[in-house]
Short mmCIF file of C-alpha atoms and ligand atoms in Angstrom, two decimals:
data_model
loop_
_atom_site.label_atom_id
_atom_site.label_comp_id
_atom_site.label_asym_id
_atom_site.label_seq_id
_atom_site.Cartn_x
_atom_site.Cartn_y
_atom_site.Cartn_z
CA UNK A 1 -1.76 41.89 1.36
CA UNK A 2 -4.22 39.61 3.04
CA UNK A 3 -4.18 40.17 6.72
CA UNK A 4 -4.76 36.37 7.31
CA UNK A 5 -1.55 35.29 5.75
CA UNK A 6 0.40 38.23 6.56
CA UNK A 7 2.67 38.66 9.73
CA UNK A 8 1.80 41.82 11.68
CA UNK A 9 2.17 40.78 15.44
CA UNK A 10 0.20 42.81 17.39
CA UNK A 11 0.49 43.71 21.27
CA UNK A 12 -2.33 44.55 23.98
CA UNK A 13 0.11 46.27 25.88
CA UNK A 14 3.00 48.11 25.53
CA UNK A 15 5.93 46.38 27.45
CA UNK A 16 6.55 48.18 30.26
CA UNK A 17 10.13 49.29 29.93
CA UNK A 18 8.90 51.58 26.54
CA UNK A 19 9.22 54.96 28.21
CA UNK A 20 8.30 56.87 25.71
CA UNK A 21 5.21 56.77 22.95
CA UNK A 22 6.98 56.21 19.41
CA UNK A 23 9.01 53.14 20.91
CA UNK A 24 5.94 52.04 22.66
CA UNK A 25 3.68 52.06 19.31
CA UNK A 26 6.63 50.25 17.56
CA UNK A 27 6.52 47.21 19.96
CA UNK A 28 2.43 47.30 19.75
CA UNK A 29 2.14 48.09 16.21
CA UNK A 30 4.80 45.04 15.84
CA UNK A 31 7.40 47.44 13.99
CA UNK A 32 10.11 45.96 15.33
CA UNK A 33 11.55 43.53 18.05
CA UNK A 34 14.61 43.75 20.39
CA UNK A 35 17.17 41.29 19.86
CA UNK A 36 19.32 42.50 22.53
CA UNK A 37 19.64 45.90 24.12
CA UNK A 38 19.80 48.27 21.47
CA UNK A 39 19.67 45.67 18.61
CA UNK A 40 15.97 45.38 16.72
CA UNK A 41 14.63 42.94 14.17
CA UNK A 42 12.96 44.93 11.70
CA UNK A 43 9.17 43.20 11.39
CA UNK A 44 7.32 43.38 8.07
CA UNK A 45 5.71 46.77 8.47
CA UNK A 46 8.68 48.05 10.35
CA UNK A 47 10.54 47.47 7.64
CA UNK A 48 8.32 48.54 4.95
CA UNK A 49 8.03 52.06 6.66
CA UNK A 50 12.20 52.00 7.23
CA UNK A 51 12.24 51.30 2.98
CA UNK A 52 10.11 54.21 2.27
CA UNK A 53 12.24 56.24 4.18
CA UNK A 54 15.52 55.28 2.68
CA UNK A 55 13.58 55.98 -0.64
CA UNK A 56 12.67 59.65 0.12
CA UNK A 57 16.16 60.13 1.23
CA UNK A 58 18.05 58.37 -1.78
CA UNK A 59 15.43 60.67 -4.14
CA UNK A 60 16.80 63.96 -2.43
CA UNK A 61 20.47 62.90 -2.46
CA UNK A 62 20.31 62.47 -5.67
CA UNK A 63 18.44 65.38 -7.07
CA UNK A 64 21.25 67.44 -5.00
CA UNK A 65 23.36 65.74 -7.42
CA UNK A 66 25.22 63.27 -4.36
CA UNK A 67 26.04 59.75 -5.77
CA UNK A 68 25.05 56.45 -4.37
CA UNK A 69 27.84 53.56 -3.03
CA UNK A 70 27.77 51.12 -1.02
CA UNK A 71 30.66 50.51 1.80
CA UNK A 72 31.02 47.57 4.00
CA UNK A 73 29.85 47.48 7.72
CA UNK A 74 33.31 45.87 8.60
CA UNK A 75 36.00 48.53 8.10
CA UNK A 76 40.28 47.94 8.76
CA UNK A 77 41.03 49.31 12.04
CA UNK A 78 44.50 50.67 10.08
CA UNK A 79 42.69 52.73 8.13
CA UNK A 80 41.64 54.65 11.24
CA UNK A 81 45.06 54.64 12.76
CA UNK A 82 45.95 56.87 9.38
CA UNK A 83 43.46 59.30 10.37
CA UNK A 84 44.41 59.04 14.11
CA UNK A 85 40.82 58.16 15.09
CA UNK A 86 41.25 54.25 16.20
CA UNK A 87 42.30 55.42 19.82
CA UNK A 88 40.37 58.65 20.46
CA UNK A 89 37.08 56.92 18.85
CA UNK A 90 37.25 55.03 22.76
CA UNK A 91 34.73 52.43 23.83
CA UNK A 92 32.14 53.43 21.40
CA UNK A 93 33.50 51.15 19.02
CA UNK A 94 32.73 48.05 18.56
CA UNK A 95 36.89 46.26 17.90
CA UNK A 96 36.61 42.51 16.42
CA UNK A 97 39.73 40.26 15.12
CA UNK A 98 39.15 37.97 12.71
CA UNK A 99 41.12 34.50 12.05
CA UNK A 100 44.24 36.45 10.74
CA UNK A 101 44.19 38.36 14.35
CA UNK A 102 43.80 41.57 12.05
CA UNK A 103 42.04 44.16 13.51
CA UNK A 104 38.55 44.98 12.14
CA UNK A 105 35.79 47.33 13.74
CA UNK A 106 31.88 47.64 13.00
CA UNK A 107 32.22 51.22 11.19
CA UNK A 108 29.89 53.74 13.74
CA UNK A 109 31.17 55.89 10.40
CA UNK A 110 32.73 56.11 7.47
CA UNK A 111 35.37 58.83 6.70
CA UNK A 112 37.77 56.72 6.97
CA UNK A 113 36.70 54.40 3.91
CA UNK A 114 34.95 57.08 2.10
CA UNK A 115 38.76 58.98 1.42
CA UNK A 116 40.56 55.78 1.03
CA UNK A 117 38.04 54.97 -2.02
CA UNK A 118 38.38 58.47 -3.46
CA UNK A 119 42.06 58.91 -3.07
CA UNK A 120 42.58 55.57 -5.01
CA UNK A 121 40.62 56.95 -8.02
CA UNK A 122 40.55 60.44 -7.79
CA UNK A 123 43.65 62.95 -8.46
CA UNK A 124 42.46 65.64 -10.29
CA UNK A 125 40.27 69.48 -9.45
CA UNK A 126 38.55 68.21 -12.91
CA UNK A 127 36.92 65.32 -11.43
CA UNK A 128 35.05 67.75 -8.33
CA UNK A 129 33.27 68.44 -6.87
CA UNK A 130 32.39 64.90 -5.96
CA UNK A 131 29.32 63.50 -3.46
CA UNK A 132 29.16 60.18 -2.50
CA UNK A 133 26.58 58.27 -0.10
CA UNK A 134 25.65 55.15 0.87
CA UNK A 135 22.86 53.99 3.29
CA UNK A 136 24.52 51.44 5.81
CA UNK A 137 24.16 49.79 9.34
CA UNK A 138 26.38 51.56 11.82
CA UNK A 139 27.60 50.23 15.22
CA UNK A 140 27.92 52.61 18.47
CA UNK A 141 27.86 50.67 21.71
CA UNK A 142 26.54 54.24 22.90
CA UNK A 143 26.35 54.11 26.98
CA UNK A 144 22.99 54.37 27.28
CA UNK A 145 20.59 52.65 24.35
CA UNK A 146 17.30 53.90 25.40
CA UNK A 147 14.00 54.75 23.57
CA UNK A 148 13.98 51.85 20.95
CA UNK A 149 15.13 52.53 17.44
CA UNK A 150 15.60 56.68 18.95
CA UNK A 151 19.24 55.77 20.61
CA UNK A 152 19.99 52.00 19.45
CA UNK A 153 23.44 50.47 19.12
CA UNK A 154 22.96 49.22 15.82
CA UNK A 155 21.04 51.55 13.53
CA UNK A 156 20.81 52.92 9.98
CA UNK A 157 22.53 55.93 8.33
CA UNK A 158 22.97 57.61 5.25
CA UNK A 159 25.72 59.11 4.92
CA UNK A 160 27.32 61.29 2.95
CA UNK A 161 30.97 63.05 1.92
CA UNK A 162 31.52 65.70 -0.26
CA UNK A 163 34.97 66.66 -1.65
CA UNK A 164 36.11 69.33 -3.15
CA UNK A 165 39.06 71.45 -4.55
CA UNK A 166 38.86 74.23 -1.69
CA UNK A 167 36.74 76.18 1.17
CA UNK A 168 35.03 78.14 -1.24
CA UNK A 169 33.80 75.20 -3.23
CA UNK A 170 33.51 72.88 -0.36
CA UNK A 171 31.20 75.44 1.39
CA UNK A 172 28.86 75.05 -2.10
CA UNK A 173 28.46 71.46 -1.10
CA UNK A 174 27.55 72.24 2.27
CA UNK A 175 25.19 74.55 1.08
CA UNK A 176 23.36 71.69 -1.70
CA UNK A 177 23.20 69.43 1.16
CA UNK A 178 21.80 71.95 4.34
CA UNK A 179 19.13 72.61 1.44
CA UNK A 180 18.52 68.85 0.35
CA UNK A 181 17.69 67.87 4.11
CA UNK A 182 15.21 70.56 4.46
CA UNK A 183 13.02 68.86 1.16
CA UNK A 184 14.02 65.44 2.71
CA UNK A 185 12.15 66.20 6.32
CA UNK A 186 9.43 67.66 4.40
CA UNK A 187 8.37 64.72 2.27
CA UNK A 188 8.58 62.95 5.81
CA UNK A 189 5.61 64.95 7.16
CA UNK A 190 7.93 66.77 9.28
CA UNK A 191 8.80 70.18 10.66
CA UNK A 192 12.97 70.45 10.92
CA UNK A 193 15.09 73.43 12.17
CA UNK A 194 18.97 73.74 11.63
CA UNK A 195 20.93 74.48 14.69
CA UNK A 196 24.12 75.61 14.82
CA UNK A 197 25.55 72.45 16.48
CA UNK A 198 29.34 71.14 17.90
CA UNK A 199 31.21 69.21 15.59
CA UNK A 200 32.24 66.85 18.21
CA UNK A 201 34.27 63.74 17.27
CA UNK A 202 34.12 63.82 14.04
CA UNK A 203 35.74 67.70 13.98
CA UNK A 204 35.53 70.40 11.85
CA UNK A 205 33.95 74.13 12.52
CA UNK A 206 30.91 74.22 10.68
CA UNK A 207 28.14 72.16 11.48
CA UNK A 208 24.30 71.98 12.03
CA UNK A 209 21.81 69.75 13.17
CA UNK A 210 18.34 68.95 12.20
CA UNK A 211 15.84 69.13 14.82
CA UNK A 212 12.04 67.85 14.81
CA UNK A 213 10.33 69.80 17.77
CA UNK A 214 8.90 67.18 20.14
CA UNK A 215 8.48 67.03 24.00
CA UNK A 216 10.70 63.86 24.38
CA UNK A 217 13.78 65.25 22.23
CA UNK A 218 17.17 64.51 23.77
CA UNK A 219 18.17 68.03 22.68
CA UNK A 220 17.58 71.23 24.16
CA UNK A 221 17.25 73.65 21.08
CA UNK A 222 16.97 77.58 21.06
CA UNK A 223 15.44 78.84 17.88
CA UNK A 224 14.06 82.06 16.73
CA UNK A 225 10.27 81.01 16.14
CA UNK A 226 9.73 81.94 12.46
CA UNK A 227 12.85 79.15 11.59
CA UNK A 228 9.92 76.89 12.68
CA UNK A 229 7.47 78.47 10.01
CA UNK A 230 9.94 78.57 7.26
CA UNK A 231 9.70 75.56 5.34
CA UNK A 232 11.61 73.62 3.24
CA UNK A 233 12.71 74.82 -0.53
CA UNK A 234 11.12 72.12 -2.70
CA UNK A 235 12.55 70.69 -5.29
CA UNK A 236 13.15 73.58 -8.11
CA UNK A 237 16.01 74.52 -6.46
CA UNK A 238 18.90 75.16 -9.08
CA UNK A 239 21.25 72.62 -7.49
CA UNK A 240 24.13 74.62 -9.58
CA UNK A 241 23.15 77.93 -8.52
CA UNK A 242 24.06 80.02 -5.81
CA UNK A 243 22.27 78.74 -2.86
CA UNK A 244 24.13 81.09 -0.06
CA UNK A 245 21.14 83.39 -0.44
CA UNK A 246 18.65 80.00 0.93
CA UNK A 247 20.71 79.12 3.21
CA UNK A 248 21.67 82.52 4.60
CA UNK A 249 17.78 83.48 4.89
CA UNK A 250 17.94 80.32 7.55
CA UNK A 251 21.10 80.61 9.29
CA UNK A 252 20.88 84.26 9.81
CA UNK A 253 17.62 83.38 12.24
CA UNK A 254 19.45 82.76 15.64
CA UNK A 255 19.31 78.82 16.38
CA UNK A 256 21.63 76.94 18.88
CA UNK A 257 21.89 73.45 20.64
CA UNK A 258 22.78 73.51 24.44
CA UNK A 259 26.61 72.72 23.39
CA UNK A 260 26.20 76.25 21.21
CA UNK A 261 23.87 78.25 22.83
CA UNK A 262 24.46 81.99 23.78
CA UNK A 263 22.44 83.54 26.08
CA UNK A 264 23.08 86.62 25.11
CA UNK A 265 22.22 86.81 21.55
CA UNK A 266 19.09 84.94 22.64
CA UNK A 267 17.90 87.53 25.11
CA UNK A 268 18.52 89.99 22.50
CA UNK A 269 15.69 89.15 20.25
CA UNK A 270 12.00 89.76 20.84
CA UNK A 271 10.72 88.07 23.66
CA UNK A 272 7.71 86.51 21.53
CA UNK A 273 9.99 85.47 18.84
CA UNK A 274 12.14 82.87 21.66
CA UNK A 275 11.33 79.13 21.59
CA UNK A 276 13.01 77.03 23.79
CA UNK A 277 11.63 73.51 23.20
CA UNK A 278 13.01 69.62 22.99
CA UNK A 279 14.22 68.61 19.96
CA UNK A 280 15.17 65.25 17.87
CA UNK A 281 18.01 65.17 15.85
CA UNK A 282 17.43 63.74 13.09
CA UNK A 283 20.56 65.06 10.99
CA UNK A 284 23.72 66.16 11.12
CA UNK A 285 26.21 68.22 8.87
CA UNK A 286 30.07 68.96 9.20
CA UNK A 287 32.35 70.91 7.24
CA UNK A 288 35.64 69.66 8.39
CA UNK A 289 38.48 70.88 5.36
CA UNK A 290 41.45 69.11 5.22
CA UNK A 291 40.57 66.57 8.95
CA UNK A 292 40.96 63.53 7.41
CA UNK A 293 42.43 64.20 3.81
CA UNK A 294 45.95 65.67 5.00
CA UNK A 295 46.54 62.89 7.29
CA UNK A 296 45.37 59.80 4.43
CA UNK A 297 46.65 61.75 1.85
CA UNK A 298 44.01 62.23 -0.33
CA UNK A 299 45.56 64.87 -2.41
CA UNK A 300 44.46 66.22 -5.56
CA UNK A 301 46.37 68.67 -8.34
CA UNK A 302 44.62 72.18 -8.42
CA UNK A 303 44.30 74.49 -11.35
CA UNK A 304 47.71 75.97 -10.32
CA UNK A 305 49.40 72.74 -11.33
CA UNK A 306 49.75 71.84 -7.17
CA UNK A 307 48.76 69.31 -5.20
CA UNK A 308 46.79 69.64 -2.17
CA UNK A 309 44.77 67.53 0.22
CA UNK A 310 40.95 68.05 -0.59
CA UNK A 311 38.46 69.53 0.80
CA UNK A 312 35.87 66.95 2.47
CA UNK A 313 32.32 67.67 4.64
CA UNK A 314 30.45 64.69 5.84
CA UNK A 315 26.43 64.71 6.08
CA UNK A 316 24.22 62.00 8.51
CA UNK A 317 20.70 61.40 8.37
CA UNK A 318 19.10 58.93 10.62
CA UNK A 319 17.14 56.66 8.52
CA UNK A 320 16.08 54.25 11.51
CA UNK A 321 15.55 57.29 14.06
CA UNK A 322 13.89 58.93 11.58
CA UNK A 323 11.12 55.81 11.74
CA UNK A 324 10.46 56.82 15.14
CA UNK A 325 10.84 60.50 15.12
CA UNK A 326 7.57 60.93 12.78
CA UNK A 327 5.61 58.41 15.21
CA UNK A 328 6.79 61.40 18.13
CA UNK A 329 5.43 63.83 15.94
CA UNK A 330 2.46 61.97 14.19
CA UNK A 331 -0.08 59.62 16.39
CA UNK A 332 -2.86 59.94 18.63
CA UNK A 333 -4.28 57.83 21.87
CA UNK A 334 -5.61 55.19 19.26
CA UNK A 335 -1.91 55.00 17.44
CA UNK A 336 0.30 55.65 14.77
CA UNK A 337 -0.80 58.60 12.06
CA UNK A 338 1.94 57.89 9.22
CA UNK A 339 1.96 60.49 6.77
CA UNK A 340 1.08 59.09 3.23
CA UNK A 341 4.71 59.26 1.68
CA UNK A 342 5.74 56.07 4.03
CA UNK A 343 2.90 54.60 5.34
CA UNK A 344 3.07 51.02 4.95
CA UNK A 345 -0.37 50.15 3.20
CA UNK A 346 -2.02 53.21 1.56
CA UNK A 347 -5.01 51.78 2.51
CA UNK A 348 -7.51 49.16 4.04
CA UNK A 349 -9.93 47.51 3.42
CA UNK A 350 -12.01 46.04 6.61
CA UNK A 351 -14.17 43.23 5.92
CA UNK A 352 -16.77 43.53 8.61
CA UNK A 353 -18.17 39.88 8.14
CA UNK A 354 -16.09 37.50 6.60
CA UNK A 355 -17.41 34.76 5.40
CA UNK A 356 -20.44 36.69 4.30
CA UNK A 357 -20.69 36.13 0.46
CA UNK A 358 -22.10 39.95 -0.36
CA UNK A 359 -19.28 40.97 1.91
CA UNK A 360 -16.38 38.77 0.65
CA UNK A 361 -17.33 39.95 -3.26
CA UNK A 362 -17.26 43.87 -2.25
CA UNK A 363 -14.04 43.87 -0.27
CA UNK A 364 -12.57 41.30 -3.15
CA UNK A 365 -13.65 44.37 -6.00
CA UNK A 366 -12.46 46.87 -3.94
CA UNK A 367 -9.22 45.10 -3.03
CA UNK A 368 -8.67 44.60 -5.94
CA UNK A 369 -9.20 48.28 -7.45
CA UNK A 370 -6.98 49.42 -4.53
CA UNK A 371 -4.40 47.30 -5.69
CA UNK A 372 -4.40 47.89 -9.55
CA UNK A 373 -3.88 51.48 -8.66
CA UNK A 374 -0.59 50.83 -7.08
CA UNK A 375 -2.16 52.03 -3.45
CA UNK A 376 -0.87 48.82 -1.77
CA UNK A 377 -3.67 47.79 0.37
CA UNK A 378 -4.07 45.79 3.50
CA UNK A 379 -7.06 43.41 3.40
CA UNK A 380 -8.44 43.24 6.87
CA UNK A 381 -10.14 39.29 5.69
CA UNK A 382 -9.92 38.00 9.51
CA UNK A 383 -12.44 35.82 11.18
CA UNK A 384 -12.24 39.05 14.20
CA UNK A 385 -14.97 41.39 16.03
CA UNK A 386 -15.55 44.63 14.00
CA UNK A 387 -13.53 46.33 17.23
CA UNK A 388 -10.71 44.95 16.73
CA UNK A 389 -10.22 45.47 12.96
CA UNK A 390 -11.13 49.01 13.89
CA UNK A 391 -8.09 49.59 16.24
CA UNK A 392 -5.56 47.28 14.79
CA UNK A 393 -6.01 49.42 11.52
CA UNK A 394 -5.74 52.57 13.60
CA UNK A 395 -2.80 51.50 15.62
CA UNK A 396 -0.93 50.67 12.53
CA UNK A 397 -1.61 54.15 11.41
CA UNK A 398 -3.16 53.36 7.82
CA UNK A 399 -4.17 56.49 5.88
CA UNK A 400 -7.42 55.61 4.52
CA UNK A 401 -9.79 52.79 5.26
CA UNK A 402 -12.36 51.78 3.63
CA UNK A 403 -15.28 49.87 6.00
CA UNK A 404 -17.24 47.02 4.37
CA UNK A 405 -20.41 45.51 6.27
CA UNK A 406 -23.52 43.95 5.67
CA UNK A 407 -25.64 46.92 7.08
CA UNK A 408 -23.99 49.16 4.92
CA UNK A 409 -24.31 46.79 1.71
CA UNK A 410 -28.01 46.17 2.33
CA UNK A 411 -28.25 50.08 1.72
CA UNK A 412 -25.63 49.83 -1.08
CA UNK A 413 -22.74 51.80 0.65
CA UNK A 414 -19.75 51.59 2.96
CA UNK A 415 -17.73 53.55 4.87
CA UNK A 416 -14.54 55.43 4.21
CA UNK A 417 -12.51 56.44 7.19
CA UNK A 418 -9.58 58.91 7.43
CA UNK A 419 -7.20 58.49 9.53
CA UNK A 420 -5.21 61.58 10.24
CA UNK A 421 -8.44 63.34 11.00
CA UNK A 422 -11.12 60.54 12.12
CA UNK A 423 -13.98 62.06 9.44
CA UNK A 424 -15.85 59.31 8.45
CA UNK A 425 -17.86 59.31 5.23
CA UNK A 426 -20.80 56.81 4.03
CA UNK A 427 -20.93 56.34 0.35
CA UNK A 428 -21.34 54.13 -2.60
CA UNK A 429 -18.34 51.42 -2.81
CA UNK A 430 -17.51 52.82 -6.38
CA UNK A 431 -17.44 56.41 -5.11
CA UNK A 432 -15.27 55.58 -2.45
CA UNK A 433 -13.02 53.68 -4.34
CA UNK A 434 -12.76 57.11 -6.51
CA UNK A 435 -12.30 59.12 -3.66
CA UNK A 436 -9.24 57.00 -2.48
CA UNK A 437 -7.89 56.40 -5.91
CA UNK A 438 -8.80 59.79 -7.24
N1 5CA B 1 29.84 61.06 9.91
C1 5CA B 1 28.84 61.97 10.36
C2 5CA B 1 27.90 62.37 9.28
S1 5CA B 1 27.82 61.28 7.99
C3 5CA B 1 28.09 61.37 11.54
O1 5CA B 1 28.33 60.25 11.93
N2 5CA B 1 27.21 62.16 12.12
S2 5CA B 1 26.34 61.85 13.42
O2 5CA B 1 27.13 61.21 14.41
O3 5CA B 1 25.74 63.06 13.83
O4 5CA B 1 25.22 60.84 13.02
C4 5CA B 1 24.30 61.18 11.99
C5 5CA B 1 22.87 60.92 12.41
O5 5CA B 1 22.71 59.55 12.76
C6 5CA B 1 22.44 61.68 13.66
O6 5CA B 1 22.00 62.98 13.32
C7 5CA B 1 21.30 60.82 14.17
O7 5CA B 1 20.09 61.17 13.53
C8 5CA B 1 21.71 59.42 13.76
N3 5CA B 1 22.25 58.67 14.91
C9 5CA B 1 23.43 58.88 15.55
N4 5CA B 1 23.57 58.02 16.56
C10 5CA B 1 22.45 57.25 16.59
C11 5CA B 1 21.99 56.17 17.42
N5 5CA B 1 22.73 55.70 18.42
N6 5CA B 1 20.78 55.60 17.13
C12 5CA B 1 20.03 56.07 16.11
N7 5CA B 1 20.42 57.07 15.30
C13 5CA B 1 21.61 57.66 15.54
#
């Protein structure tokens, strides 16, 4: 992409109602733009970074064996009187009519239409276990938006529901998925803990949350501090296996949100093994049995010839949180540091002097290059002050940059910049193009 042609709006200053870094570097960076209070436009490299994300996620939902769908954003408001939710959801939820005064509401969920679709198909212990996702806007008209894209109204989800013929199995799915999130926040760059968390509204009694560790978390967490060491699976995990040992070698490490915290299990444990920090959640898992199968019905016939309502856990990630969460964890005073598996250019290329024809010709080649090796690049081709292409690529947060001037030509190199660690290296254009490419 040419920068001249392309829109990335850029801000001086961080408006002042940003309180906190990630949302400010998402208005400056021109990530995103509020449409109303907890509403945001998604801006070209906003969006490009939200993509990536949904991609890493979709990759691990699948390998876990989970099955993509997509459900409306518009759900029947009778659906959730079946499941007795449509009153106790409360103000929350965003009601609408339409012309045939039926009752509709933006879905802040969806186990409602998740069970309605598999009890309409699905009768049989054969056809489980089943997994099925989508990746869908969701509507809370929480009390308080704050922090951008971190607590918005409207904001994107994947979610997922398992079913299954019983506890026993259901507790496998659990199990596929607890794993699955730990490989999904590490391809994200990120360090994420599961807490034993509160089911809340949408019930059940087995649930955690994922947590990224960062001073302006919503969440207090409680953690035992080698959870935070541990690390995720990776991907040779033998999704049909028995994973209870995996998981067990996590949740046996004491961990707790506020809601779940006991005081006296944490005291118990070595004094230098006790974190208290703030934490992001960034995920959420439930186990909830027969909550919303019994009362829709969604029975199936078991190997004893019986029917019975199945067995269902449901399993959140937040895909537009999750945007801002790794700018929390990830930037510096100049900006954002994405990690390579989302940023939104691999690399860029900074003409120094534009309009300078031994300039112009490098940065062309080594655009170019950059692009036939699928890295995506941004071509910094602006009529601008060297300064400015210097912090507008930093603010962005682009991994590698390569630095084309006439100085540098006159000796026959340029300059390749990192960004996650500011070493600069002066070089040969071709052996910089290698070193990027590899
Ligand atoms: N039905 C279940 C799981 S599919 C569910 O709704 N879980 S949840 O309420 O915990 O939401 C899942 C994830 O969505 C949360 O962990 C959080 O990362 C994200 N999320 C929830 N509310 C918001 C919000 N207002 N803004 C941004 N992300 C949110």
């Amino acid at each position: 992409m040419r920068l001249s042609r392309y829109f990335m709006p850029i801000l001086r200053d961080a408006p002042a109602d940003a309180q906190i870094v990630s949302h400010q570097l998402m208005l400056r960076a021109g990530l995103i733009r509020q449409e109303a209070s907890g509403i945001y436009a998604w801006l070209p490299l906003g969006l490009k970074v939200l993509k990536k994300i949904e991609q890493v996620v979709r990759e691990e939902m699948n390998r876990a064996g989970a099955i993509e769908i997509l459900m409306p954003t518009l759900q029947l408001a009778d659906l959730w009187r079946e499941s007795g939710r449509y009153d106790a959801y409360g103000d929350e939820m965003l009601r609408i009519k339409d012309r045939h005064d039926r009752d509709l509401l933006y879905g802040p969920t969806a186990e409602e239409v998740v069970t309605d679709i598999f009890r309409s198909y699905i009768k049989s212990y054969k056809d489980l276990p089943k997994n099925l996702y989508n990746i869908q806007w969701k509507f809370r008209d929480e009390r308080r938006p704050r922090f951008g894209v971190m607590r918005g109204r409207e904001f994107l989800m994947k979610d997922a529901y398992s079913f299954d013929v019983d506890e026993a199995a259901a507790r496998k799915s659990y199990n596929r998925m607890f794993l699955a999130y730990l490989n999904v926040y590490a391809r994200l760059g990120l360090k994420a803990i599961p807490v034993k968390a509160d089911p809340g509204p949408i019930g059940g009694d087995l649930s955690h949350e994922f947590m990224i560790l960062a001073d302006t978390g919503e969440s207090e967490v409680f953690a035992h501090r080698d959870l935070v060491e541990m690390g995720a699976p990776g991907p040779d995990v033998d999704w049909d296996g028995d994973l209870e040992p995996e998981v067990a070698r996590r949740t046996s490490l004491y961990s707790a949100s506020d809601e779940m915290h006991d005081a006296a299990r944490f005291a118990a444990m070595p004094e230098d093994k006790r974190m208290t920090a703030r934490g992001i959640e960034v995920g959420h898992i439930f186990y909830f049995g027969e909550k919303y199968s019994k009362p829709m019905k969604a029975h199936v016939t078991g190997p004893d010839g019986k029917d019975a309502p199945v067995h269902m856990g449901s399993y959140g990630v937040g895909v537009s949180r999750l945007v801002a969460a790794i700018i929390e964890a990830s930037h510096d005073a100049a900006g954002i540091i994405w990690p390579a598996s989302v940023a939104p250019f691999g690399a860029a290329v900074l003409n120094l002097r534009a309009g300078d024809a031994g300039c112009d010709a490098a940065c062309e080649t080594a655009y170019k290059a950059l692009t036939d090796a699928g890295l995506d690049p941004l071509y910094d081709d602006r009529d601008e002050r060297p300064g400015g292409k210097f912090a507008a690529a930093d603010l962005v947060g682009i991994p590698q940059q390569l630095i084309i001037g006439p100085k540098g030509l006159a000796d026959g190199v340029v300059e390749l910049k990192t960004r996650a660690t500011g070493e600069r290296q002066t070089l040969p254009l071709d052996a910089a193009l290698k070193a990027i490419i590899g």
